[in-house]
């Protein structure tokens, strides 16, 4: 059933109640997404939110021309109604609708878009009365099927804005349907995160305590102590850790996962052709293993022409092919069985050094070869701007998926354990949490492990606040399986996102990281068995020592327990006899 104008007025009224503090329950966030191009668009999320006539049941009511385009409603042969902008002469010539934005509110946007011909990027733009233009996301639209454009903005000011669509190719018509703009307060957004954390990062465990005779042991005390969190929340590490005991102690007391920032890269291990030196990464790996720290390999190749060893930049394609073959065999074989992941070809969407020199399948060949040499690690395509910057047309979630599908379709890559690596280098200013979440929604449809691999936040008066927002957003999203912050001590050269100063005293950003580490682990506390011998405890996923103490004899028994997201929550029952 489609909504009429009266329903939109009612929805808007309910929203005003919520933002004014009168609403009690937060509106649930809709994580649904797809990167497929569909014959018919899906319904508008949230019934369109505050958009008037989102599915064009009432012709083009509520919509106006922006620029010099002509707009009209059309009906598909299946009976679907949508809006069209034609006769365009400027990229922003399209249809638009004016809405009121309120400062600090997070606006989740979605629409289904199509073109009259070809394939082009279509962006959603929020344009105020002044010259300010805010970008809310983009997608590659096609002719013949509908593509989901999902994104949004965080309003920096309170003002009316025009929502409109942009395509650089003015010869094509822009078609749109099921347009939605749903506002959320920051409190509501945080409530989504908290609910998601409860659902995807924790499980309810029932302990059934009995005596040797199988009779329920009422009053038994149960204490759970977490030995290691299951969710990987780690930190970048560089060679300075080999020189500083303070750096070593600081790191080992906090993190169980890491990525070496530069030390495994080709320009670090083979500065001169044919002269390999792994002394530093070997030493760092030894330190990590000694402290039970898992290591991501970063990276085998970097596709940026500027980031090659100097001698590589000038070799001919024939010599490059041989040198690259030696490199991949050397580094992957050396660390076989030692790493949990590899960034095989870094920044493979933005750059194409190896493809230009060696052919379009060069990167895919390296994934296949890495898998042959060491099949255990997750092999990541590691990119920037996919979650942090919505104006980058190169690394959109849809383009990311297309590149990954191209790699996985190459012979020898079908069975690899592939992963989605999202660097997360955020500029100064309010991070666009609506876009970040929508990008993760879209990428999550692949069903592959997603890691935010290099989180950093540019220097800003609100850096610590923004870092917390980004880390919470990543941790709470159900598709994210790990986070590595590219941050650390000042003495190690982490000058952008610094966690401790020269004296190893926490910066505000360091306070945030320590707070979240403590928040995302289970704090030991006793629970008492009921008359049936049951104790129910909600535990963060991880490894635990569980101690049961007899209520009369005070004798105790300790067992090991692993709590994982792979086990359905309702089925975790642990029977313990004292």
PDB file of C-alpha atoms in Angstrom, residues 297-304 308 328 342-355 361-368 370 379-383 400 403 407 421 423:
ATOM      1  CA  UNK A 297      50.457  -8.338   6.681  1.00  0.00           C
ATOM      2  CA  UNK A 298      50.710  -4.893   5.071  1.00  0.00           C
ATOM      3  CA  UNK A 299      51.391  -5.028   2.201  1.00  0.00           C
ATOM      4  CA  UNK A 300      52.715  -7.253  -0.577  1.00  0.00           C
ATOM      5  CA  UNK A 301      52.334  -4.610  -3.308  1.00  0.00           C
ATOM      6  CA  UNK A 302      51.210  -0.999  -3.388  1.00  0.00           C
ATOM      7  CA  UNK A 303      49.667   0.056  -6.680  1.00  0.00           C
ATOM      8  CA  UNK A 304      50.589   3.725  -6.271  1.00  0.00           C
ATOM      9  CA  UNK A 308      57.470   1.681  -5.301  1.00  0.00           C
ATOM     10  CA  UNK A 328      55.701 -12.116  -3.627  1.00  0.00           C
ATOM     11  CA  UNK A 342      47.503  -9.858   3.841  1.00  0.00           C
ATOM     12  CA  UNK A 343      46.770  -6.584   2.068  1.00  0.00           C
ATOM     13  CA  UNK A 344      47.757  -8.087  -1.266  1.00  0.00           C
ATOM     14  CA  UNK A 345      47.590  -5.058  -3.575  1.00  0.00           C
ATOM     15  CA  UNK A 346      47.108  -1.824  -1.671  1.00  0.00           C
ATOM     16  CA  UNK A 347      44.846   0.928  -3.099  1.00  0.00           C
ATOM     17  CA  UNK A 348      44.004  -1.107  -6.176  1.00  0.00           C
ATOM     18  CA  UNK A 349      41.024   1.094  -7.139  1.00  0.00           C
ATOM     19  CA  UNK A 350      42.847   4.417  -7.104  1.00  0.00           C
ATOM     20  CA  UNK A 351      46.060   3.255  -8.770  1.00  0.00           C
ATOM     21  CA  UNK A 352      47.138   0.748 -11.430  1.00  0.00           C
ATOM     22  CA  UNK A 353      50.940   0.683 -11.569  1.00  0.00           C
ATOM     23  CA  UNK A 354      51.147  -3.075 -12.068  1.00  0.00           C
ATOM     24  CA  UNK A 355      48.152  -3.288 -14.404  1.00  0.00           C
ATOM     25  CA  UNK A 361      44.912  -9.097 -14.553  1.00  0.00           C
ATOM     26  CA  UNK A 362      48.191  -8.357 -12.747  1.00  0.00           C
ATOM     27  CA  UNK A 363      46.564  -7.738  -9.376  1.00  0.00           C
ATOM     28  CA  UNK A 364      44.294 -10.767  -9.636  1.00  0.00           C
ATOM     29  CA  UNK A 365      47.335 -12.906 -10.425  1.00  0.00           C
ATOM     30  CA  UNK A 366      48.964 -11.728  -7.190  1.00  0.00           C
ATOM     31  CA  UNK A 367      45.927 -12.752  -5.144  1.00  0.00           C
ATOM     32  CA  UNK A 368      45.997 -16.209  -6.734  1.00  0.00           C
ATOM     33  CA  UNK A 370      49.454 -15.419  -2.492  1.00  0.00           C
ATOM     34  CA  UNK A 379      43.396 -11.657   1.537  1.00  0.00           C
ATOM     35  CA  UNK A 380      42.223  -8.046   1.553  1.00  0.00           C
ATOM     36  CA  UNK A 381      41.628  -5.408  -1.072  1.00  0.00           C
ATOM     37  CA  UNK A 382      42.634  -2.371   0.997  1.00  0.00           C
ATOM     38  CA  UNK A 383      41.292   1.052  -0.063  1.00  0.00           C
ATOM     39  CA  UNK A 400      34.768  -1.503  -4.725  1.00  0.00           C
ATOM     40  CA  UNK A 403      36.777  -4.604  -8.464  1.00  0.00           C
ATOM     41  CA  UNK A 407      39.621 -10.328  -8.772  1.00  0.00           C
ATOM     42  CA  UNK A 421      39.741  -3.586   3.811  1.00  0.00           C
ATOM     43  CA  UNK A 423      41.365   2.332   5.538  1.00  0.00           C
TER      44      UNK A 423
END
